[in-house]
Coordinates of C-alpha atoms in Angstrom, one line a residue:
M195 CA 89.3 126.9 75.8
N196 CA 89.7 125.9 72.4
P197 CA 86.9 123.7 71.6
L198 CA 88.6 122.0 69.2
Q199 CA 91.7 121.1 71.2
V200 CA 91.3 117.2 72.4
N201 CA 93.1 116.0 75.3
S202 CA 94.3 112.4 74.7
P203 CA 93.6 109.9 77.5
S204 CA 96.7 109.2 79.8
H205 CA 97.0 105.6 78.8
L206 CA 96.9 106.4 74.9
M207 CA 99.7 108.7 75.7
W208 CA 101.8 106.6 77.5
E209 CA 101.3 103.8 74.6
E210 CA 102.8 106.4 72.0
Q211 CA 105.5 107.1 74.4
Q212 CA 106.2 103.4 74.4
Q213 CA 106.2 103.0 70.9
V214 CA 108.4 106.0 70.0
K215 CA 111.1 104.9 72.7
G216 CA 114.3 103.4 71.2
D217 CA 117.7 102.7 71.8
N218 CA 118.7 105.8 69.3
I219 CA 121.1 103.8 67.4
L220 CA 120.8 103.2 63.6
G221 CA 122.7 100.5 61.9
K222 CA 123.7 99.8 58.4
D223 CA 120.1 97.7 58.2
D224 CA 118.2 100.9 59.3
F225 CA 120.1 103.4 56.9
M226 CA 119.3 101.0 53.9
K227 CA 116.1 101.0 55.0
L228 CA 115.8 104.9 55.0
L229 CA 117.5 105.0 51.8
L230 CA 115.2 103.0 50.0
T231 CA 112.3 104.7 51.4
Q232 CA 113.5 108.0 50.0
L233 CA 114.0 106.7 46.8
Q234 CA 110.5 104.9 46.5
N235 CA 108.5 108.2 48.0
Q236 CA 110.7 110.8 45.8
D237 CA 109.1 113.5 43.7
P238 CA 108.7 112.0 40.2
M239 CA 109.1 115.4 39.0
N240 CA 112.0 116.5 40.9
P241 CA 113.9 113.3 41.2
M242 CA 117.1 112.8 43.7
E243 CA 120.3 114.3 42.1
H244 CA 123.0 112.0 41.1
E245 CA 125.5 113.6 43.4
Q246 CA 123.5 113.3 46.4
F247 CA 122.4 109.5 45.8
A248 CA 126.5 108.7 45.2
A249 CA 127.1 110.7 48.5
Q250 CA 124.5 108.6 50.4
L251 CA 125.9 105.4 48.8
A252 CA 129.5 106.5 50.0
Q253 CA 128.3 107.2 53.4
F254 CA 126.7 103.2 53.7
G255 CA 130.1 102.1 52.2
S256 CA 131.6 103.7 55.1
L257 CA 129.2 102.5 57.6
E258 CA 129.8 98.7 56.3
K259 CA 133.5 99.3 56.2
L260 CA 133.1 100.4 60.1
S261 CA 131.1 97.5 61.3
G262 CA 133.5 95.1 59.6
I263 CA 136.7 96.7 61.4
E264 CA 134.7 96.7 64.7
E265 CA 134.0 92.9 64.2
G266 CA 137.7 92.6 63.3
I267 CA 138.7 94.3 66.5
K268 CA 136.6 92.3 68.7
K269 CA 138.0 89.3 67.2
V270 CA 141.4 90.3 67.7
N271 CA 140.7 91.1 71.7
S272 CA 138.9 88.1 72.1
G273 CA 142.1 86.0 71.0
F274 CA 144.6 88.5 72.8
S275 CA 142.4 87.5 76.1
D276 CA 142.8 83.9 75.4
E277 CA 146.7 84.2 74.7
Q278 CA 146.8 85.8 78.0
K279 CA 144.9 83.2 79.8
L280 CA 146.9 80.5 78.0
Q281 CA 150.2 82.4 79.3
A282 CA 148.9 82.8 83.2
L283 CA 148.2 79.1 83.1
G284 CA 151.6 78.6 82.1
M285 CA 153.3 80.5 84.9
I286 CA 151.4 78.5 87.4
G287 CA 154.7 76.7 89.6
K288 CA 157.2 79.3 89.1
E289 CA 158.9 82.1 90.9
V290 CA 157.8 85.8 89.3
K291 CA 158.7 89.1 90.0
A292 CA 156.0 91.9 89.2
S293 CA 155.1 95.6 90.5
G294 CA 152.5 96.3 92.2
S295 CA 150.9 98.4 95.2
S296 CA 148.1 96.4 97.0
L297 CA 148.3 95.0 100.3
D298 CA 146.0 92.2 102.0
L299 CA 145.6 92.9 106.2
K300 CA 144.8 90.0 108.0
K301 CA 142.6 91.2 111.0
G302 CA 144.9 91.8 114.0
S303 CA 148.0 91.5 111.8
S304 CA 150.4 93.7 109.9
V305 CA 152.1 93.8 106.5
S306 CA 155.5 94.8 105.2
F307 CA 156.1 96.1 101.4
S308 CA 159.2 96.3 99.8
P309 CA 159.3 99.6 97.5
A310 CA 161.7 100.0 94.8
L311 CA 163.5 103.1 95.7
P312 CA 165.9 105.0 94.5
D313 CA 170.1 104.7 95.7
N314 CA 170.5 106.9 98.5
A315 CA 166.8 108.2 99.0
Q316 CA 166.7 111.3 101.4
A317 CA 163.2 111.2 102.5
V318 CA 160.5 108.5 101.9
R319 CA 156.7 108.9 102.6
A320 CA 154.4 105.6 102.9
M321 CA 150.5 106.3 102.1
I322 CA 148.3 103.7 103.0
Y323 CA 144.6 103.8 101.6
S324 CA 141.8 101.8 102.2
P325 CA 139.3 99.7 99.8
T326 CA 137.3 102.7 99.2
G327 CA 140.4 105.2 98.5
S328 CA 140.8 106.9 101.9
L329 CA 144.1 108.0 103.0
V330 CA 144.3 105.9 106.7
R331 CA 147.7 106.4 107.7
T332 CA 151.0 108.2 106.5
I333 CA 154.2 106.9 107.4
D334 CA 157.6 109.0 107.0
L335 CA 160.8 107.7 106.8
N336 CA 164.1 109.3 106.6
N337 CA 167.4 108.0 105.0
H338 CA 165.9 104.7 103.9
D339 CA 167.7 102.2 102.1
A340 CA 167.4 100.7 99.1
G341 CA 164.9 97.8 98.5
G342 CA 164.4 97.7 102.5
A343 CA 161.1 96.9 103.6
I344 CA 158.6 99.3 105.1
H345 CA 156.5 97.8 107.6
W346 CA 152.8 99.0 108.4
D347 CA 151.3 97.9 111.8
G348 CA 148.0 97.7 110.5
K349 CA 146.5 101.1 112.6
N350 CA 145.5 104.2 111.1
D351 CA 146.8 107.6 111.9
R352 CA 144.9 107.5 115.1
D353 CA 146.3 104.8 116.7
Q354 CA 143.1 102.7 115.3
E355 CA 143.1 98.8 114.1
M356 CA 142.2 99.0 110.8
P357 CA 139.7 95.8 109.5
A358 CA 140.7 93.1 107.1
G359 CA 140.8 93.9 103.7
A360 CA 142.7 94.8 100.5
Y361 CA 144.5 98.0 101.0
R362 CA 146.5 100.3 98.6
F363 CA 150.3 101.8 99.4
Q364 CA 152.0 104.8 97.5
V365 CA 155.4 105.6 98.0
L366 CA 157.0 109.0 97.2
A367 CA 160.8 109.9 97.9
V368 CA 163.2 112.0 97.3
N369 CA 166.7 111.3 95.1
K370 CA 169.9 112.7 95.6
D371 CA 169.0 115.4 93.5
G372 CA 166.4 116.7 95.9
S373 CA 163.6 115.7 93.2
P374 CA 160.4 114.0 94.5
V375 CA 160.1 110.8 92.6
E376 CA 157.2 108.5 93.0
V377 CA 157.8 104.7 93.1
G378 CA 156.3 101.6 92.9
S379 CA 156.7 98.0 94.7
D380 CA 158.1 94.9 93.8
I381 CA 156.2 91.6 94.7
K382 CA 158.3 88.3 94.6
G383 CA 156.6 84.8 95.3
T384 CA 155.3 81.9 93.5
V385 CA 152.4 81.5 91.4
I386 CA 149.5 79.2 92.7
G387 CA 146.6 79.9 90.8
V388 CA 145.2 81.9 88.0
E389 CA 141.8 84.1 88.6
V390 CA 140.0 85.1 85.7
N391 CA 137.3 88.1 86.9
G392 CA 136.4 89.3 83.4
E393 CA 138.9 89.3 80.4
R394 CA 142.0 89.8 82.4
P395 CA 143.3 86.8 84.1
M396 CA 145.0 87.6 87.5
L397 CA 147.9 85.4 88.7
V398 CA 147.5 84.3 92.4
V399 CA 150.5 85.0 93.7
K400 CA 151.7 83.5 97.3
T401 CA 154.3 85.6 99.0
P402 CA 156.0 86.0 102.6
N403 CA 152.9 88.6 103.3
G404 CA 150.3 86.3 102.2
K405 CA 148.7 86.0 98.6
E406 CA 148.6 89.0 96.1
N407 CA 146.6 89.2 92.7
V408 CA 148.7 90.4 90.2
E409 CA 147.8 91.3 86.4
V410 CA 149.9 89.2 83.5
S411 CA 151.1 92.5 82.0
K412 CA 152.9 93.8 85.6
V413 CA 155.2 90.6 85.6
Q414 CA 158.9 91.9 85.2
S415 CA 160.5 88.6 85.2
V416 CA 159.7 84.5 85.4
V417 CA 162.0 82.0 86.8
L418 CA 161.7 78.1 87.6
P419 CA 162.0 77.4 91.4
D420 CA 164.9 75.4 92.9
K421 CA 164.3 72.0 91.4
P422 CA 164.1 69.5 94.6
A423 CA 165.5 66.3 94.9
T424 CA 162.8 63.5 93.0
T425 CA 162.1 60.1 94.4
D426 CA 164.1 59.1 91.5
S427 CA 167.0 60.1 92.1
V428 CA 166.7 59.5 95.7
Q429 CA 165.9 56.3 94.9
A430 CA 169.0 55.6 92.9
A431 CA 171.4 57.2 95.7
L432 CA 170.1 54.7 98.0
R433 CA 170.8 51.7 95.6
Q434 CA 174.2 53.1 94.9
R435 CA 175.1 52.9 98.7
S436 CA 173.7 49.8 99.2
E437 CA 175.6 47.7 96.3
G438 CA 179.1 49.6 97.7
A439 CA 178.6 48.3 101.3
P440 CA 179.4 44.7 100.5
R441 CA 182.5 45.9 99.0
R442 CA 183.4 48.0 101.9
V443 CA 182.6 45.4 104.5
A444 CA 184.4 42.6 102.6
E445 CA 187.9 45.5 102.6
V446 CA 187.4 45.6 106.1
A447 CA 187.3 41.8 107.1
E448 CA 190.0 41.1 104.9
S449 CA 192.2 43.5 106.5
E450 CA 191.2 42.1 110.0
V451 CA 192.3 39.0 108.7
E452 CA 195.8 40.0 108.1
S453 CA 195.7 41.4 111.9
A454 CA 193.6 39.2 114.0
G455 CA 194.6 35.5 112.3
E456 CA 193.0 33.0 110.6
G457 CA 190.0 32.4 113.4
H458 CA 188.6 35.6 113.0
W459 CA 188.4 35.5 109.4
D460 CA 186.7 31.8 109.4
R461 CA 184.1 33.2 112.0
G462 CA 183.4 36.2 110.2
F463 CA 183.5 34.6 106.8
R464 CA 181.2 32.0 107.7
A465 CA 178.7 34.8 109.6
F466 CA 178.6 36.8 106.5
G467 CA 178.3 34.0 103.9
E468 CA 180.3 33.6 101.0
D469 CA 177.7 35.2 98.8
S470 CA 178.6 38.4 100.7
F471 CA 182.0 38.7 99.5
P472 CA 182.3 38.1 95.9
G473 CA 185.8 39.3 95.7
V474 CA 187.5 37.2 98.5
R475 CA 187.8 33.6 98.5
Q476 CA 187.7 31.6 101.7
R477 CA 191.5 30.4 102.5

């Protein structure tokens, strides 16, 4: 054993490790401190070469520019995210068509999805994946019509009912040339809300099969729904109908006078009142 070797206490070693521990990331301020320290402690008899000093300054300038570019990219991404949120809010109440592959399975129910298949697909295979990514069901179809819906009864390949959750499907088909192609699915429905999880806003689309979360980037088309009859239009129609009623009644009353005689007209005129027939005078 070397008598000069001294073992440091364990607590001092731990403090030393804590002091030297860092994130191993040097910024522009650290770079400038190193450069100034190097200049202050250089050998006066052997100073730093001008070329070496210029090279280090060039590196510092490059680091400064890269830092500015990074900040600019962050600002652009932030502005783009805000623009996406505004765009998503503007889609509320509109009918959208988007590409997606998610399935919202309810307990004890079934779901259907409509893949965008090529015309005259010879064979179609639909694969259902669980929320954890495991393949749970394979559905083989022959001569499936393009645009037709594929039905999943909510069970796996062993005929066991699957729990409720967000599932995903993948569809493979063979076209007329015999080449395999992967197809997606079109989601159609009305946007009823917007969810912001992180930086990407998600549209909440109400479909015949339930609610689907769709990214704004996957929206293919946006249309306004059929405009229902408003309260003002209904009231205007009723007012027009009520204004035309006395004229029609007056025409019927006058025709009855010609056919039924003077006595019937007098009784009808007094019953309705003269104000009800402004275009007809009492005989």
